[in-house]
Every structure is written in structure tokens, then in C-alpha cells.
Amino acid sequence: MLSLLLYGLLAVVAVGVLFLIAVFLLPAGTRIAPAATDQALPQQLPMSLLSGPDIAAVRLPVALRGYRFAETDRLLDRLSGELALRDAELARLRAELGLDPATDAEPEPPTATPDPSAAIPERPAATPDPLVAAPAPDSLVEVEAAPPVDE
């Protein structure tokens, strides 16, 4: 029992000596710089339509295992929605000017008077999630037809 008490006392003294060595050898008053806080994406991006420099300035916040997936997905969803809006607007403007969207050629002379009662489409609906809405490629889908049943 006495040896157990001596080993405990020796351990406490050893820890105390190591602590005193660390206190005297390490510089006093120096601290580690505080960690930089991540900014949320809504504070970094303007609420108007994004431009190229806006996208280039985005620095996605890093988490323990890489980027924060929720904020990355939110940014990509917003970008895809804005690109869809711009594409629809460009297509509408090209159609009004009579431009061929594939070649951007000069407008052809109108063959008939445009119908003023034709409705101009509003903004397109929100784009669906491409991972959910996209059909599987034909090369990966194997469908076997059931053999005919004779009754």
C-alpha cells in the first residue's frame, strides 16, 4: 500500500516539474491567432443578378470535411436559376428580333403581321433538381420486354 502511495506522489511531482519547465521555456503572453469566421453566402453575394466578377469573388466556406454542402448547393441552385432566366430572356429577345438562336444570323423579313394577342411568356418556372429530374442515360437503362402470354 505504501508503494502505491509513493508512486502516486512521484507522478504528481513529475507532472508538476513538467508544468514548471513548460511555463519557463515557452514565451509568455503569446497566443494563437483566433480562427477566421466563415461568412455566409448571402452576405457575400448581391441580391441582384450575379455577374462574372461576383462568381469569381465567391470563396466557399470550408468545414471539417471540405466545403459546406448546403451552402454550395444553394449557390449552385441560384446560379442555375439565374442562368435559366437569362437564357429564356435571350431566347425571347431573339424571337422578337427574328434571329435564329443557333446562328445569330440577321433577322429575316416578317412574313406576316405578329399577333398582338399572343401572350409573352412570363419568367420560367424554377428549374428542377437535375439529379432528380434528369432521365437516366439510355446506355445505362436495360429494359427487357416480357414474353407474350398465350391464353
mmCIF file of C-alpha atoms in Angstrom:
data_model
loop_
_atom_site.group_PDB
_atom_site.id
_atom_site.type_symbol
_atom_site.label_atom_id
_atom_site.label_comp_id
_atom_site.label_asym_id
_atom_site.label_seq_id
_atom_site.Cartn_x
_atom_site.Cartn_y
_atom_site.Cartn_z
ATOM 1 C CA MET A 1 0.000 0.000 0.000
ATOM 2 C CA LEU A 2 2.859 2.317 0.827
ATOM 3 C CA SER A 3 4.463 1.737 -2.590
ATOM 4 C CA LEU A 4 1.198 2.701 -4.339
ATOM 5 C CA LEU A 5 1.126 5.946 -2.372
ATOM 6 C CA LEU A 6 4.756 6.673 -3.273
ATOM 7 C CA TYR A 7 4.086 6.024 -6.985
ATOM 8 C CA GLY A 8 1.142 8.441 -6.867
ATOM 9 C CA LEU A 9 3.250 11.101 -5.153
ATOM 10 C CA LEU A 10 6.052 10.577 -7.696
ATOM 11 C CA ALA A 11 3.546 11.004 -10.579
ATOM 12 C CA VAL A 12 2.230 14.277 -9.105
ATOM 13 C CA VAL A 13 5.782 15.619 -8.655
ATOM 14 C CA ALA A 14 6.726 14.610 -12.240
ATOM 15 C CA VAL A 15 3.675 16.385 -13.674
ATOM 16 C CA GLY A 16 4.469 19.479 -11.591
ATOM 17 C CA VAL A 17 8.086 19.562 -12.801
ATOM 18 C CA LEU A 18 6.992 19.211 -16.445
ATOM 19 C CA PHE A 19 4.484 22.039 -15.960
ATOM 20 C CA LEU A 20 7.129 24.347 -14.473
ATOM 21 C CA ILE A 21 9.553 23.562 -17.320
ATOM 22 C CA ALA A 22 6.849 24.368 -19.868
ATOM 23 C CA VAL A 23 5.975 27.635 -18.115
ATOM 24 C CA PHE A 24 9.583 28.851 -18.065
ATOM 25 C CA LEU A 25 10.589 27.695 -21.543
ATOM 26 C CA LEU A 26 7.550 28.791 -23.549
ATOM 27 C CA PRO A 27 7.183 32.501 -24.373
ATOM 28 C CA ALA A 28 4.799 34.322 -22.092
ATOM 29 C CA GLY A 29 1.761 36.140 -23.392
ATOM 30 C CA THR A 30 1.795 34.775 -26.938
ATOM 31 C CA ARG A 31 -1.456 33.342 -28.150
ATOM 32 C CA ILE A 32 -2.650 31.615 -31.252
ATOM 33 C CA ALA A 33 -4.480 33.925 -33.636
ATOM 34 C CA PRO A 34 -8.253 33.494 -33.491
ATOM 35 C CA ALA A 35 -9.772 31.402 -36.236
ATOM 36 C CA ALA A 36 -11.240 33.312 -39.157
ATOM 37 C CA THR A 37 -15.005 33.106 -39.221
ATOM 38 C CA ASP A 38 -16.793 31.976 -42.340
ATOM 39 C CA GLN A 39 -19.154 34.414 -43.999
ATOM 40 C CA ALA A 40 -22.470 33.091 -45.125
ATOM 41 C CA LEU A 41 -23.048 33.309 -48.878
ATOM 42 C CA PRO A 42 -25.992 35.742 -48.708
ATOM 43 C CA GLN A 43 -23.667 38.333 -47.151
ATOM 44 C CA GLN A 44 -21.067 37.880 -49.899
ATOM 45 C CA LEU A 45 -23.351 37.894 -52.943
ATOM 46 C CA PRO A 46 -25.551 40.770 -54.101
ATOM 47 C CA MET A 47 -29.274 40.099 -54.249
ATOM 48 C CA SER A 48 -29.432 41.302 -57.871
ATOM 49 C CA LEU A 49 -28.492 39.080 -60.796
ATOM 50 C CA LEU A 50 -24.980 37.744 -60.473
ATOM 51 C CA SER A 51 -22.180 38.732 -62.803
ATOM 52 C CA GLY A 52 -18.887 37.074 -63.625
ATOM 53 C CA PRO A 53 -16.862 39.052 -61.047
ATOM 54 C CA ASP A 54 -19.453 38.192 -58.374
ATOM 55 C CA ILE A 55 -18.951 34.488 -59.026
ATOM 56 C CA ALA A 56 -15.163 34.833 -59.179
ATOM 57 C CA ALA A 57 -15.144 36.587 -55.796
ATOM 58 C CA VAL A 58 -17.030 33.808 -54.008
ATOM 59 C CA ARG A 59 -14.948 31.839 -51.552
ATOM 60 C CA LEU A 60 -16.917 28.874 -50.291
ATOM 61 C CA PRO A 61 -16.510 28.306 -46.551
ATOM 62 C CA VAL A 62 -14.555 25.203 -45.638
ATOM 63 C CA ALA A 63 -15.786 22.804 -42.982
ATOM 64 C CA LEU A 64 -14.117 19.842 -41.338
ATOM 65 C CA ARG A 65 -14.541 17.597 -44.384
ATOM 66 C CA GLY A 66 -14.324 20.118 -47.218
ATOM 67 C CA TYR A 67 -16.935 22.578 -48.434
ATOM 68 C CA ARG A 68 -20.219 23.047 -46.664
ATOM 69 C CA PHE A 69 -22.510 21.149 -48.935
ATOM 70 C CA ALA A 70 -25.701 23.053 -48.087
ATOM 71 C CA GLU A 71 -24.200 26.442 -48.967
ATOM 72 C CA THR A 72 -22.544 25.071 -52.094
ATOM 73 C CA ASP A 73 -25.844 23.558 -53.237
ATOM 74 C CA ARG A 74 -27.676 26.829 -52.507
ATOM 75 C CA LEU A 75 -25.165 28.765 -54.615
ATOM 76 C CA LEU A 76 -25.363 26.297 -57.495
ATOM 77 C CA ASP A 77 -29.184 26.293 -57.390
ATOM 78 C CA ARG A 78 -29.218 30.094 -57.529
ATOM 79 C CA LEU A 79 -26.736 30.179 -60.403
ATOM 80 C CA SER A 80 -28.673 27.612 -62.407
ATOM 81 C CA GLY A 81 -31.918 29.513 -61.841
ATOM 82 C CA GLU A 82 -30.390 32.804 -62.936
ATOM 83 C CA LEU A 83 -28.837 31.197 -65.995
ATOM 84 C CA ALA A 84 -32.214 29.716 -66.916
ATOM 85 C CA LEU A 85 -33.813 33.168 -66.571
ATOM 86 C CA ARG A 86 -31.140 34.759 -68.758
ATOM 87 C CA ASP A 87 -31.425 32.024 -71.376
ATOM 88 C CA ALA A 88 -35.201 32.442 -71.506
ATOM 89 C CA GLU A 89 -34.858 36.221 -71.803
ATOM 90 C CA LEU A 90 -32.268 35.881 -74.578
ATOM 91 C CA ALA A 91 -34.486 33.418 -76.436
ATOM 92 C CA ARG A 92 -37.475 35.758 -76.107
ATOM 93 C CA LEU A 93 -35.481 38.766 -77.346
ATOM 94 C CA ARG A 94 -34.036 36.794 -80.250
ATOM 95 C CA ALA A 95 -37.510 35.588 -81.168
ATOM 96 C CA GLU A 96 -38.802 39.183 -81.128
ATOM 97 C CA LEU A 97 -35.973 40.236 -83.439
ATOM 98 C CA GLY A 98 -36.409 37.197 -85.650
ATOM 99 C CA LEU A 99 -32.889 35.913 -85.010
ATOM 100 C CA ASP A 100 -32.123 32.242 -85.416
ATOM 101 C CA PRO A 101 -30.876 31.195 -81.960
ATOM 102 C CA ALA A 102 -28.465 28.648 -83.434
ATOM 103 C CA THR A 103 -26.639 31.014 -85.790
ATOM 104 C CA ASP A 104 -27.492 34.533 -84.568
ATOM 105 C CA ALA A 105 -27.993 35.453 -88.220
ATOM 106 C CA GLU A 106 -29.602 38.668 -89.372
ATOM 107 C CA PRO A 107 -33.367 38.750 -88.952
ATOM 108 C CA GLU A 108 -35.495 37.550 -91.816
ATOM 109 C CA PRO A 109 -38.182 39.922 -93.039
ATOM 110 C CA PRO A 110 -41.503 39.174 -91.372
ATOM 111 C CA THR A 111 -43.888 37.136 -93.497
ATOM 112 C CA ALA A 112 -46.993 38.023 -91.528
ATOM 113 C CA THR A 113 -48.005 40.628 -89.040
ATOM 114 C CA PRO A 114 -47.398 39.462 -85.498
ATOM 115 C CA ASP A 115 -50.468 38.708 -83.448
ATOM 116 C CA PRO A 116 -50.609 41.277 -80.606
ATOM 117 C CA SER A 117 -52.879 38.985 -78.599
ATOM 118 C CA ALA A 118 -50.138 36.348 -78.360
ATOM 119 C CA ALA A 119 -49.034 36.147 -74.761
ATOM 120 C CA ILE A 120 -45.417 36.757 -73.983
ATOM 121 C CA PRO A 121 -44.304 34.042 -71.571
ATOM 122 C CA GLU A 122 -43.535 35.096 -68.020
ATOM 123 C CA ARG A 123 -40.421 34.019 -66.171
ATOM 124 C CA PRO A 124 -39.853 30.291 -66.464
ATOM 125 C CA ALA A 125 -40.712 28.110 -63.516
ATOM 126 C CA ALA A 126 -37.990 27.121 -61.105
ATOM 127 C CA THR A 127 -35.620 24.624 -62.610
ATOM 128 C CA PRO A 128 -35.981 21.148 -61.156
ATOM 129 C CA ASP A 129 -33.145 19.468 -59.353
ATOM 130 C CA PRO A 130 -31.029 17.957 -62.157
ATOM 131 C CA LEU A 131 -30.139 14.927 -60.069
ATOM 132 C CA VAL A 132 -33.786 14.064 -59.519
ATOM 133 C CA ALA A 133 -35.431 15.247 -62.729
ATOM 134 C CA ALA A 134 -32.860 14.151 -65.286
ATOM 135 C CA PRO A 135 -33.698 10.872 -67.004
ATOM 136 C CA ALA A 136 -31.131 8.137 -66.892
ATOM 137 C CA PRO A 137 -28.938 7.794 -69.993
ATOM 138 C CA ASP A 138 -30.203 5.218 -72.476
ATOM 139 C CA SER A 139 -26.944 3.315 -72.354
ATOM 140 C CA LEU A 140 -27.452 2.500 -68.683
ATOM 141 C CA VAL A 141 -31.120 1.564 -68.819
ATOM 142 C CA GLU A 142 -31.804 -2.006 -69.791
ATOM 143 C CA VAL A 143 -35.448 -2.859 -70.204
ATOM 144 C CA GLU A 144 -36.429 -6.352 -71.146
ATOM 145 C CA ALA A 145 -39.768 -6.893 -72.786
ATOM 146 C CA ALA A 146 -41.976 -9.507 -71.201
ATOM 147 C CA PRO A 147 -42.596 -12.541 -73.405
ATOM 148 C CA PRO A 148 -46.072 -12.662 -74.937
ATOM 149 C CA VAL A 149 -48.592 -14.618 -72.927
ATOM 150 C CA ASP A 150 -50.800 -17.036 -74.870
ATOM 151 C CA GLU A 151 -54.046 -17.869 -73.151
#
